[in-house]
CSV table of C-alpha atoms in Angstrom, one decimal:
chain,number,residue,atom,x,y,z
N,22,UNK,CA,11.8,-21.9,15.8
N,23,UNK,CA,8.4,-20.1,15.1
N,24,UNK,CA,7.9,-17.6,17.9
N,25,UNK,CA,4.5,-17.1,19.7
N,26,UNK,CA,2.6,-14.0,18.8
N,27,UNK,CA,1.3,-11.2,20.9
N,28,UNK,CA,-1.9,-9.6,19.1
N,29,UNK,CA,-3.3,-6.4,20.2
N,30,UNK,CA,-7.0,-5.8,19.1
N,31,UNK,CA,-8.6,-2.5,18.3
N,32,UNK,CA,-12.3,-1.7,18.3
N,33,UNK,CA,-13.2,0.8,15.7
N,34,UNK,CA,-16.4,2.4,15.4
N,35,UNK,CA,-17.1,4.9,12.4
N,36,UNK,CA,-13.4,5.1,11.7
N,37,UNK,CA,-12.3,5.9,15.2
N,38,UNK,CA,-10.7,3.7,17.9
N,39,UNK,CA,-13.1,3.5,20.7
N,40,UNK,CA,-10.9,2.3,23.6
N,41,UNK,CA,-7.3,3.4,24.2
N,42,UNK,CA,-8.1,6.9,25.2
N,43,UNK,CA,-5.5,6.4,28.0
N,44,UNK,CA,-2.6,5.9,25.4
N,45,UNK,CA,-1.0,9.2,26.8
N,46,UNK,CA,1.9,9.6,24.3
N,47,UNK,CA,-0.3,9.8,21.3
N,48,UNK,CA,-1.5,13.1,19.9
N,49,UNK,CA,-4.6,11.4,18.5
N,50,UNK,CA,-5.4,8.0,20.5
N,51,UNK,CA,-8.4,7.5,18.5
N,52,UNK,CA,-6.7,7.4,15.2
N,53,UNK,CA,-6.6,3.9,14.1
N,54,UNK,CA,-3.3,4.3,12.1
N,55,UNK,CA,-1.6,6.2,15.0
N,56,UNK,CA,-2.4,3.5,17.6
N,57,UNK,CA,-1.4,0.8,15.2
N,58,UNK,CA,2.0,2.6,14.9
N,59,UNK,CA,2.4,2.7,18.5
N,60,UNK,CA,1.9,-1.1,18.9
N,61,UNK,CA,4.0,-1.8,16.0
N,62,UNK,CA,6.7,0.0,17.7
N,63,UNK,CA,6.2,-1.7,21.1
N,64,UNK,CA,6.8,-5.1,19.3
N,65,UNK,CA,3.1,-6.3,18.4
N,66,UNK,CA,3.4,-9.2,15.9
N,67,UNK,CA,0.0,-8.4,14.3
N,68,UNK,CA,-3.0,-6.5,14.8
N,69,UNK,CA,-6.8,-7.2,14.8
N,70,UNK,CA,-9.2,-4.6,14.0
N,71,UNK,CA,-12.6,-5.1,15.0
N,72,UNK,CA,-15.3,-3.0,13.2
N,73,UNK,CA,-18.1,-2.4,15.8
N,74,UNK,CA,-19.7,0.3,13.4
N,75,UNK,CA,-23.5,0.0,13.2
N,76,UNK,CA,-24.0,2.0,10.3
N,77,UNK,CA,-23.3,1.5,6.5
N,78,UNK,CA,-21.3,4.7,6.5
N,79,UNK,CA,-19.3,3.4,9.2
N,80,UNK,CA,-18.6,0.4,7.5
N,81,UNK,CA,-17.5,2.2,4.3
N,82,UNK,CA,-15.2,4.1,6.6
N,83,UNK,CA,-13.5,0.9,7.5
N,84,UNK,CA,-12.0,0.7,4.1
N,85,UNK,CA,-10.2,4.0,4.5
N,86,UNK,CA,-8.8,2.8,7.8
N,87,UNK,CA,-7.5,-0.4,6.2
N,88,UNK,CA,-5.8,1.5,3.6
N,89,UNK,CA,-4.3,3.9,5.9
N,90,UNK,CA,-2.9,1.0,8.2
N,91,UNK,CA,-1.7,-0.9,5.2
N,92,UNK,CA,0.2,2.3,4.0
N,93,UNK,CA,1.8,2.9,7.1
N,94,UNK,CA,2.6,-0.7,8.7
N,95,UNK,CA,4.9,-3.5,7.9
N,96,UNK,CA,3.2,-6.1,10.1
N,97,UNK,CA,0.3,-8.1,9.3
N,98,UNK,CA,-3.2,-7.5,10.4
N,99,UNK,CA,-6.7,-8.9,10.3
N,100,UNK,CA,-10.0,-7.3,10.2
N,101,UNK,CA,-13.3,-8.5,11.6
N,102,UNK,CA,-16.8,-7.2,12.1
N,103,UNK,CA,-19.4,-6.9,9.6
N,104,UNK,CA,-18.0,-9.5,7.1
N,105,UNK,CA,-21.1,-11.3,5.9
N,106,UNK,CA,-20.2,-12.0,2.2
N,107,UNK,CA,-17.5,-12.8,-0.3
N,108,UNK,CA,-17.9,-9.2,-1.3
N,109,UNK,CA,-17.1,-7.9,2.1
N,110,UNK,CA,-13.9,-10.0,2.0
N,111,UNK,CA,-12.9,-8.7,-1.2
N,112,UNK,CA,-13.3,-5.0,-0.1
N,113,UNK,CA,-11.4,-5.4,3.1
N,114,UNK,CA,-8.6,-7.8,1.5
N,115,UNK,CA,-8.0,-5.5,-1.5
N,116,UNK,CA,-7.8,-2.4,0.7
N,117,UNK,CA,-4.7,-4.1,2.1
N,118,UNK,CA,-5.6,-6.3,5.1
N,119,UNK,CA,-3.8,-9.6,5.5
N,120,UNK,CA,-6.8,-11.8,6.9
N,121,UNK,CA,-10.6,-11.3,7.4
N,122,UNK,CA,-12.1,-12.9,10.7
N,123,UNK,CA,-15.5,-14.3,10.1
N,124,UNK,CA,-17.7,-15.0,13.2
N,125,UNK,CA,-21.7,-14.9,13.3
N,126,UNK,CA,-21.8,-14.9,9.3
N,127,UNK,CA,-19.8,-18.2,9.2
N,128,UNK,CA,-21.9,-19.9,11.8
N,129,UNK,CA,-25.1,-18.9,10.0
N,130,UNK,CA,-23.7,-20.0,6.7
N,131,UNK,CA,-20.3,-22.3,7.0
N,132,UNK,CA,-20.0,-22.3,3.1
N,133,UNK,CA,-18.7,-18.6,3.6
N,134,UNK,CA,-15.6,-20.1,4.9
N,135,UNK,CA,-15.1,-22.1,1.8
N,136,UNK,CA,-16.0,-19.3,-0.4
N,137,UNK,CA,-13.2,-17.1,1.1
N,138,UNK,CA,-10.7,-19.8,1.3
N,139,UNK,CA,-11.2,-20.7,-2.4
N,140,UNK,CA,-10.9,-17.2,-3.6
N,141,UNK,CA,-8.1,-15.8,-1.3
N,142,UNK,CA,-6.5,-19.0,0.1
N,143,UNK,CA,-7.0,-20.4,3.6
N,144,UNK,CA,-4.1,-18.2,4.9
N,145,UNK,CA,-6.8,-15.2,4.7
N,146,UNK,CA,-9.6,-16.6,6.5
N,147,UNK,CA,-9.8,-16.4,10.3
N,148,UNK,CA,-12.8,-18.1,12.2
N,149,UNK,CA,-13.6,-16.2,15.2
N,150,UNK,CA,-15.5,-18.1,17.8
N,151,UNK,CA,-17.2,-16.9,21.0
N,152,UNK,CA,-17.2,-19.8,23.5
N,153,UNK,CA,-19.0,-20.5,26.8
N,154,UNK,CA,-19.1,-23.4,29.0
N,155,UNK,CA,-22.3,-25.2,29.0
N,156,UNK,CA,-22.9,-27.1,32.1
N,157,UNK,CA,-25.7,-29.3,31.0
N,158,UNK,CA,-23.7,-30.4,27.8
N,159,UNK,CA,-20.4,-30.5,29.8
N,160,UNK,CA,-18.5,-28.8,27.1
N,161,UNK,CA,-18.3,-25.4,25.4
N,162,UNK,CA,-20.9,-23.8,23.2
N,163,UNK,CA,-20.7,-21.5,20.3
N,164,UNK,CA,-22.7,-17.9,20.7
N,165,UNK,CA,-23.1,-15.6,18.1
N,166,UNK,CA,-24.2,-11.9,17.5
N,167,UNK,CA,-21.5,-10.7,19.8
N,168,UNK,CA,-22.1,-13.5,22.5
N,169,UNK,CA,-25.7,-12.8,22.8
N,170,UNK,CA,-27.1,-15.7,21.3
N,171,UNK,CA,-26.4,-19.3,22.1
N,172,UNK,CA,-26.2,-21.6,19.0
N,173,UNK,CA,-26.9,-25.3,18.7
N,174,UNK,CA,-23.2,-25.9,17.9
N,175,UNK,CA,-20.6,-27.1,20.3
N,176,UNK,CA,-17.1,-25.4,20.0
N,177,UNK,CA,-15.0,-28.5,19.6
N,178,UNK,CA,-17.3,-29.7,16.6
N,179,UNK,CA,-17.2,-26.4,15.0
N,180,UNK,CA,-13.5,-25.7,15.0
N,181,UNK,CA,-13.2,-29.2,13.1
N,182,UNK,CA,-16.0,-28.2,10.7
N,183,UNK,CA,-14.4,-24.7,10.2
N,184,UNK,CA,-10.8,-26.2,9.6
N,185,UNK,CA,-12.4,-28.8,7.1
N,186,UNK,CA,-14.0,-26.0,5.2
N,187,UNK,CA,-10.9,-23.9,4.9
N,188,UNK,CA,-10.2,-21.8,8.1
N,189,UNK,CA,-6.5,-20.8,8.3
N,190,UNK,CA,-6.6,-19.9,11.9
N,191,UNK,CA,-9.1,-19.9,14.9
N,192,UNK,CA,-9.6,-16.9,17.0
N,193,UNK,CA,-11.1,-18.2,20.0
N,194,UNK,CA,-12.5,-15.9,22.7
N,195,UNK,CA,-13.7,-17.3,26.1
N,196,UNK,CA,-16.7,-15.8,27.1
N,197,UNK,CA,-16.2,-17.1,30.6
N,198,UNK,CA,-13.1,-15.1,31.0
N,199,UNK,CA,-13.6,-12.0,28.8
N,200,UNK,CA,-13.3,-8.8,30.9
N,201,UNK,CA,-12.7,-10.7,34.0
N,202,UNK,CA,-8.8,-10.2,34.1
N,203,UNK,CA,-8.2,-13.4,35.9
N,204,UNK,CA,-6.2,-15.0,33.0
N,205,UNK,CA,-6.9,-16.7,29.6
N,206,UNK,CA,-9.2,-19.9,29.5
N,207,UNK,CA,-6.3,-22.5,29.4
N,208,UNK,CA,-8.6,-25.6,29.3
N,209,UNK,CA,-10.6,-24.3,26.4
N,210,UNK,CA,-7.8,-23.2,24.5
N,211,UNK,CA,-5.7,-26.6,24.9
N,212,UNK,CA,-8.9,-28.5,24.1
N,213,UNK,CA,-9.4,-26.6,20.7
N,214,UNK,CA,-5.7,-26.3,19.8
N,215,UNK,CA,-5.5,-30.3,20.1
N,216,UNK,CA,-8.6,-30.8,18.2
N,217,UNK,CA,-7.5,-28.7,15.0
N,218,UNK,CA,-4.1,-28.6,13.0
N,219,UNK,CA,-4.3,-24.8,12.3
N,220,UNK,CA,-3.0,-22.0,14.7
N,221,UNK,CA,-5.2,-20.9,17.5
N,222,UNK,CA,-5.4,-17.4,18.8
N,223,UNK,CA,-6.3,-17.3,22.5
N,224,UNK,CA,-8.5,-14.3,23.6
N,225,UNK,CA,-10.4,-13.2,26.6
N,226,UNK,CA,-9.2,-12.8,30.2
N,227,UNK,CA,-5.8,-11.3,30.1
N,228,UNK,CA,-5.0,-9.4,33.4
N,229,UNK,CA,-1.3,-9.1,33.2
N,230,UNK,CA,2.0,-10.1,31.4
N,231,UNK,CA,2.0,-13.2,33.8
N,232,UNK,CA,-1.0,-14.7,32.3
N,233,UNK,CA,0.5,-15.0,28.9
N,234,UNK,CA,3.0,-17.7,30.0
N,235,UNK,CA,0.5,-20.3,30.8
N,236,UNK,CA,-1.7,-19.9,27.8
N,237,UNK,CA,1.3,-20.6,25.6
N,238,UNK,CA,2.6,-23.3,27.6
N,239,UNK,CA,-0.2,-25.4,29.0
N,240,UNK,CA,-2.9,-23.8,26.8
N,241,UNK,CA,-0.8,-24.8,23.6
N,242,UNK,CA,-1.9,-21.5,22.0
N,243,UNK,CA,-0.3,-20.1,19.0
N,244,UNK,CA,-0.8,-16.5,19.5
N,245,UNK,CA,-2.6,-14.4,22.3
N,246,UNK,CA,-4.8,-11.5,21.9
N,247,UNK,CA,-5.7,-9.0,24.3
N,248,UNK,CA,-7.6,-5.3,24.1
N,249,UNK,CA,-7.9,-3.5,27.4
N,250,UNK,CA,-4.8,-4.3,29.1
N,251,UNK,CA,-3.0,-2.8,26.3
N,252,UNK,CA,-5.2,0.0,25.6
N,253,UNK,CA,-5.2,1.3,29.2
N,254,UNK,CA,-1.4,0.7,29.5
N,255,UNK,CA,-1.9,-1.8,32.5
N,256,UNK,CA,1.1,-3.6,30.7
N,257,UNK,CA,2.6,-3.3,27.1
N,258,UNK,CA,3.4,-5.6,24.4
N,259,UNK,CA,7.1,-5.0,25.1
N,260,UNK,CA,6.7,-5.9,28.9
N,261,UNK,CA,4.7,-9.0,28.1
N,262,UNK,CA,7.5,-10.3,25.7
N,263,UNK,CA,10.1,-9.5,28.4
N,264,UNK,CA,8.2,-11.6,30.8
N,265,UNK,CA,7.7,-14.3,28.4
N,266,UNK,CA,11.2,-14.4,27.2
N,267,UNK,CA,12.2,-14.8,31.0
N,268,UNK,CA,10.0,-17.9,31.4
N,269,UNK,CA,11.5,-19.4,28.3
N,270,UNK,CA,8.8,-18.9,25.9
N,271,UNK,CA,10.1,-18.0,22.4
N,272,UNK,CA,8.9,-14.5,21.3
N,273,UNK,CA,10.3,-12.0,18.7
B,2,UNK,CA,12.3,1.4,-11.7
B,3,UNK,CA,10.7,-1.8,-10.3
B,4,UNK,CA,8.1,-3.6,-12.3
B,5,UNK,CA,5.6,-5.4,-10.2
B,6,UNK,CA,4.1,-8.3,-12.0
B,7,UNK,CA,0.5,-8.0,-11.8
B,8,UNK,CA,-0.7,-11.5,-12.9
B,9,UNK,CA,-4.0,-11.3,-10.7
B,10,UNK,CA,-2.8,-13.2,-7.6
B,11,UNK,CA,-0.7,-11.0,-5.6
B,12,UNK,CA,-0.9,-8.7,-2.6
B,13,UNK,CA,0.1,-6.0,-4.7
B,14,UNK,CA,-0.9,-3.2,-2.3
B,15,UNK,CA,1.3,-4.2,0.4
B,16,UNK,CA,4.3,-4.5,-1.8
B,17,UNK,CA,3.8,-1.4,-3.6
B,18,UNK,CA,3.3,0.6,-0.3
B,19,UNK,CA,6.5,-1.0,0.9
B,20,UNK,CA,8.4,0.4,-2.1
B,21,UNK,CA,6.9,3.6,-1.6
B,22,UNK,CA,8.1,3.6,2.0
B,23,UNK,CA,11.7,3.1,1.0
B,24,UNK,CA,11.4,5.7,-1.9
B,25,UNK,CA,11.6,3.2,-4.7
B,26,UNK,CA,9.9,4.0,-8.0
B,27,UNK,CA,7.7,1.3,-9.4
B,28,UNK,CA,5.1,0.4,-11.8
B,29,UNK,CA,2.3,-2.4,-11.5
B,30,UNK,CA,1.4,-3.9,-14.8
B,31,UNK,CA,0.5,-7.1,-16.6
B,32,UNK,CA,1.9,-5.8,-19.8
B,33,UNK,CA,5.2,-7.0,-21.3
B,34,UNK,CA,5.9,-3.8,-23.0
B,35,UNK,CA,5.8,-1.9,-19.9
B,36,UNK,CA,7.5,-4.3,-17.6
B,37,UNK,CA,10.3,-4.7,-20.2
B,38,UNK,CA,11.4,-1.1,-19.6
B,39,UNK,CA,11.9,-1.7,-15.9
B,40,UNK,CA,15.2,-2.5,-14.2
B,41,UNK,CA,14.2,-5.3,-12.1
B,42,UNK,CA,11.0,-7.2,-11.4
B,43,UNK,CA,8.9,-8.4,-8.4
B,44,UNK,CA,6.8,-11.5,-8.4
B,45,UNK,CA,4.4,-11.5,-5.8
B,46,UNK,CA,1.9,-14.0,-5.1
B,47,UNK,CA,-0.6,-15.5,-2.7
B,48,UNK,CA,-2.9,-18.5,-3.3
B,49,UNK,CA,-2.6,-21.8,-5.1
B,50,UNK,CA,0.5,-22.7,-7.4
B,51,UNK,CA,-1.6,-24.2,-10.0
B,52,UNK,CA,-3.9,-21.1,-10.5
B,53,UNK,CA,-0.9,-18.8,-10.4
B,54,UNK,CA,0.9,-20.7,-13.3
B,55,UNK,CA,-2.1,-21.0,-15.1
B,56,UNK,CA,-2.6,-17.2,-15.1
B,57,UNK,CA,1.0,-16.6,-15.9
B,58,UNK,CA,0.8,-19.0,-18.8
B,59,UNK,CA,-2.5,-17.4,-20.2
B,60,UNK,CA,-1.3,-13.9,-20.1
B,61,UNK,CA,2.1,-15.2,-21.7
B,62,UNK,CA,3.9,-13.7,-18.8
B,63,UNK,CA,5.7,-16.9,-17.9
B,64,UNK,CA,7.8,-16.9,-21.2
B,65,UNK,CA,8.3,-13.2,-20.7
B,66,UNK,CA,9.7,-13.8,-17.2
B,67,UNK,CA,12.0,-16.6,-18.3
B,68,UNK,CA,13.4,-14.5,-21.2
B,69,UNK,CA,14.0,-11.5,-18.8
B,70,UNK,CA,15.7,-13.7,-16.0
B,71,UNK,CA,17.9,-15.3,-18.8
B,72,UNK,CA,18.9,-12.0,-20.1
B,73,UNK,CA,20.2,-11.1,-16.7
B,74,UNK,CA,17.4,-8.8,-15.5
B,75,UNK,CA,17.0,-9.2,-11.7
B,76,UNK,CA,13.8,-10.8,-10.5
B,77,UNK,CA,12.6,-11.4,-6.9
B,78,UNK,CA,9.8,-13.9,-6.2
B,79,UNK,CA,8.0,-13.4,-2.9
B,80,UNK,CA,6.0,-16.2,-1.1
B,81,UNK,CA,4.3,-18.1,-3.8
B,82,UNK,CA,6.0,-15.9,-6.2
B,83,UNK,CA,9.3,-17.6,-4.9
B,84,UNK,CA,8.0,-21.1,-5.2
B,85,UNK,CA,7.0,-20.3,-8.9
B,86,UNK,CA,10.7,-19.8,-9.6
B,87,UNK,CA,11.5,-23.4,-9.2
B,88,UNK,CA,10.9,-26.5,-11.2
B,89,UNK,CA,7.7,-27.7,-10.0
B,90,UNK,CA,5.2,-28.0,-6.9
B,91,UNK,CA,3.3,-30.8,-5.5
B,92,UNK,CA,0.6,-28.5,-4.3
B,93,UNK,CA,-2.8,-30.5,-5.3
B,94,UNK,CA,-1.1,-32.6,-7.8
B,95,UNK,CA,2.2,-32.0,-9.7
B,96,UNK,CA,2.6,-28.6,-11.7
B,97,UNK,CA,5.5,-27.0,-13.4
B,98,UNK,CA,6.9,-23.9,-12.4
B,99,UNK,CA,9.2,-21.5,-14.3
B,100,UNK,CA,12.1,-23.6,-13.8
B,101,UNK,CA,14.6,-20.9,-13.2
B,102,UNK,CA,15.8,-22.4,-10.1
B,103,UNK,CA,16.3,-26.1,-9.3
B,104,UNK,CA,14.0,-27.8,-6.7
B,105,UNK,CA,10.3,-28.1,-5.9
B,106,UNK,CA,7.6,-27.1,-3.5
B,107,UNK,CA,6.3,-29.8,-1.2
B,108,UNK,CA,3.9,-29.7,1.6
B,109,UNK,CA,4.8,-29.6,5.3
B,110,UNK,CA,3.8,-33.1,6.7
B,111,UNK,CA,2.2,-31.8,9.9
B,112,UNK,CA,4.1,-34.5,11.8
B,113,UNK,CA,7.5,-34.6,13.4
B,114,UNK,CA,8.6,-37.8,15.3
B,115,UNK,CA,5.1,-38.9,15.7
B,116,UNK,CA,4.0,-35.4,17.1
B,117,UNK,CA,1.5,-33.2,15.0
B,118,UNK,CA,2.4,-29.7,14.3
B,119,UNK,CA,0.5,-26.7,12.8
B,120,UNK,CA,0.2,-26.3,9.1
B,121,UNK,CA,0.6,-23.3,7.7
B,122,UNK,CA,3.8,-22.3,9.0
B,123,UNK,CA,2.3,-19.0,10.0
B,124,UNK,CA,4.0,-16.3,12.1
B,125,UNK,CA,7.5,-14.9,13.0
B,126,UNK,CA,10.5,-17.1,12.4
B,127,UNK,CA,14.2,-16.4,12.7
B,128,UNK,CA,16.4,-16.4,9.7
B,129,UNK,CA,19.7,-18.3,9.6
B,130,UNK,CA,22.3,-16.9,7.0
B,131,UNK,CA,24.1,-19.7,4.9
B,132,UNK,CA,26.0,-17.5,2.6
B,133,UNK,CA,26.8,-13.8,1.7
B,134,UNK,CA,24.4,-12.3,-0.9
B,135,UNK,CA,23.7,-8.7,-2.0
B,136,UNK,CA,20.2,-9.3,-0.3
B,137,UNK,CA,21.3,-9.8,3.0
B,138,UNK,CA,24.2,-7.3,2.9
B,139,UNK,CA,24.4,-5.2,6.1
B,140,UNK,CA,21.5,-6.8,7.9
B,141,UNK,CA,21.3,-9.0,11.0
B,142,UNK,CA,19.6,-12.6,11.0
B,143,UNK,CA,16.3,-11.7,12.7
B,144,UNK,CA,12.8,-12.7,12.7
B,145,UNK,CA,10.5,-12.5,9.6
B,146,UNK,CA,6.9,-13.1,8.9
B,147,UNK,CA,5.9,-16.6,7.2
B,148,UNK,CA,2.4,-17.8,5.9
B,149,UNK,CA,2.9,-20.9,4.0
B,150,UNK,CA,1.9,-24.6,3.8
B,151,UNK,CA,4.3,-25.7,1.2
B,152,UNK,CA,8.2,-25.2,1.4
B,153,UNK,CA,11.0,-25.7,-1.3
B,154,UNK,CA,13.0,-28.7,-1.0
B,155,UNK,CA,15.8,-30.2,-3.1
B,156,UNK,CA,17.3,-26.7,-3.8
B,157,UNK,CA,20.9,-26.5,-4.9
B,158,UNK,CA,23.3,-25.8,-1.9
B,159,UNK,CA,24.8,-22.6,-3.3
B,160,UNK,CA,21.3,-21.2,-4.1
B,161,UNK,CA,20.3,-21.3,-0.4
B,162,UNK,CA,21.1,-17.9,1.2
B,163,UNK,CA,19.0,-18.1,4.2
B,164,UNK,CA,16.7,-20.7,6.0
B,165,UNK,CA,14.4,-20.9,9.1
B,166,UNK,CA,13.8,-23.8,11.1
B,167,UNK,CA,10.0,-25.2,11.2
B,168,UNK,CA,10.4,-29.0,11.8
B,169,UNK,CA,12.2,-28.8,8.6
B,170,UNK,CA,14.8,-26.7,7.1
B,171,UNK,CA,12.9,-24.2,5.3
B,172,UNK,CA,14.5,-22.1,2.5
B,173,UNK,CA,13.7,-18.7,3.4
B,174,UNK,CA,15.9,-16.6,1.0
B,175,UNK,CA,17.1,-18.2,-2.3
B,176,UNK,CA,19.1,-16.8,-5.1
B,177,UNK,CA,21.2,-17.8,-8.0
B,178,UNK,CA,22.7,-15.1,-10.3
B,179,UNK,CA,20.0,-12.5,-10.9
B,180,UNK,CA,17.1,-14.9,-9.6
B,181,UNK,CA,15.9,-14.3,-6.1
B,182,UNK,CA,13.1,-15.4,-3.5
B,183,UNK,CA,11.9,-14.8,-0.4
B,184,UNK,CA,9.3,-17.4,1.0
B,185,UNK,CA,8.2,-15.1,3.9
B,186,UNK,CA,6.7,-11.7,3.4
B,187,UNK,CA,9.3,-8.8,3.5
B,188,UNK,CA,6.6,-6.3,3.0
B,189,UNK,CA,5.1,-7.6,6.3
B,190,UNK,CA,8.3,-8.2,8.3
B,191,UNK,CA,9.0,-5.0,10.2
B,192,UNK,CA,12.2,-3.2,9.9
B,193,UNK,CA,14.1,-6.4,8.7
B,194,UNK,CA,11.8,-6.9,5.9
B,195,UNK,CA,12.0,-3.4,4.7
B,196,UNK,CA,15.9,-3.7,4.7
B,197,UNK,CA,15.9,-6.9,2.8
B,198,UNK,CA,13.4,-5.2,0.0
B,199,UNK,CA,15.8,-2.1,0.2
B,200,UNK,CA,18.9,-4.4,-0.7
B,201,UNK,CA,17.0,-6.0,-3.5
B,202,UNK,CA,16.3,-2.6,-5.1
B,203,UNK,CA,19.8,-1.7,-4.3
B,204,UNK,CA,21.1,-4.7,-6.3
B,205,UNK,CA,18.6,-3.7,-9.2
B,206,UNK,CA,19.9,-0.2,-9.3
B,207,UNK,CA,23.7,-1.7,-9.3
B,208,UNK,CA,22.7,-4.1,-12.2
B,209,UNK,CA,22.5,-2.5,-15.5
B,210,UNK,CA,20.9,-4.9,-18.2
B,211,UNK,CA,20.1,-4.0,-21.6
B,212,UNK,CA,17.1,-6.4,-22.2
């Protein structure tokens, strides 16, 4: 049977990983390729690179990073951040990434999802969503611009629209939980996973290996993503998987 | 020397890098004259079946691949490249494939016993070996990385080398004579994927064909 995936996320700025300085066994923890290799060895199923470069130069550097990772690694990886047009997708996917992740740009112009899916196939297009509970609406709202801007869109509508436009996967971040380390947002993830027929990656809130069981069982997530708990070695991919195996969750 | 067939729809970069890692010389080409000189072919592929066959037909590569396969040259189709080896596909209509293997690509229904399931089949799934093959020599059945919405059905039982279970029996490694296919991405499947690719290149090396 298909296994549940554990996906470390790396923030890359001007070609350097900006978290992960506490990865002690590495000679250069800022080197995306080296960090990627370390995660691969721990048993990561996939990787996500988020380009948080502000400059044009930094964006260009990301292409080199993608090529370096693709040359070294035999596991799939996704690149997000700064992908606003079909040209950006071509640049990143031709450099060797397996998928691109679209966030704000897709909300501003949903046709971008269709363009990408038609050109590269739906399996290459991940739609990332920053979701926050809206008390008044009684449901979750989509935020853009790194979670700074609320939009008119509601999460459960947007995921369906994204799927129909050709999204191959949803990367769902709970802003309510992000950075809290109190566990993933089970309710949100379950609602989204049941609303669409494509895989859902849960993100935001992982505090330790025990948080992963619930998001796969009750939350119906197909994959779970975490950044800081892996970077700061609060736990490892290996540890998380050992825990999940013990709890009867099928992992690689 | 391996010839990676470049017809405009493959993830050529990952496949070529994987060959570099295992130290196997290769060329990437869309020219018959060049591909003809190689000892074995790899047919990669990502995207839609119809578009891929159209490109192969337009470039006359489909006839070339058939000729080479019939003459005994080893050929390995990966992901969509594997599906292209079969008779036909039901992806967005019914379209003929290369017809080197019997069977057709059909879509995952997305429903099993009244329960919905996710399509594409995306992620790491375990292989189950059905028979011996040079491709699976000295490797243990473990997990490999799949991304696909269509799977091969109606294959001949002696062509099924390995399968995975995703609500259906999903042919994962197929092969008959010198024609092979992998539904998953060996170039993205960690150590096991690399071992399977290496086995193919070893098979190519051991098969001397004058084509």
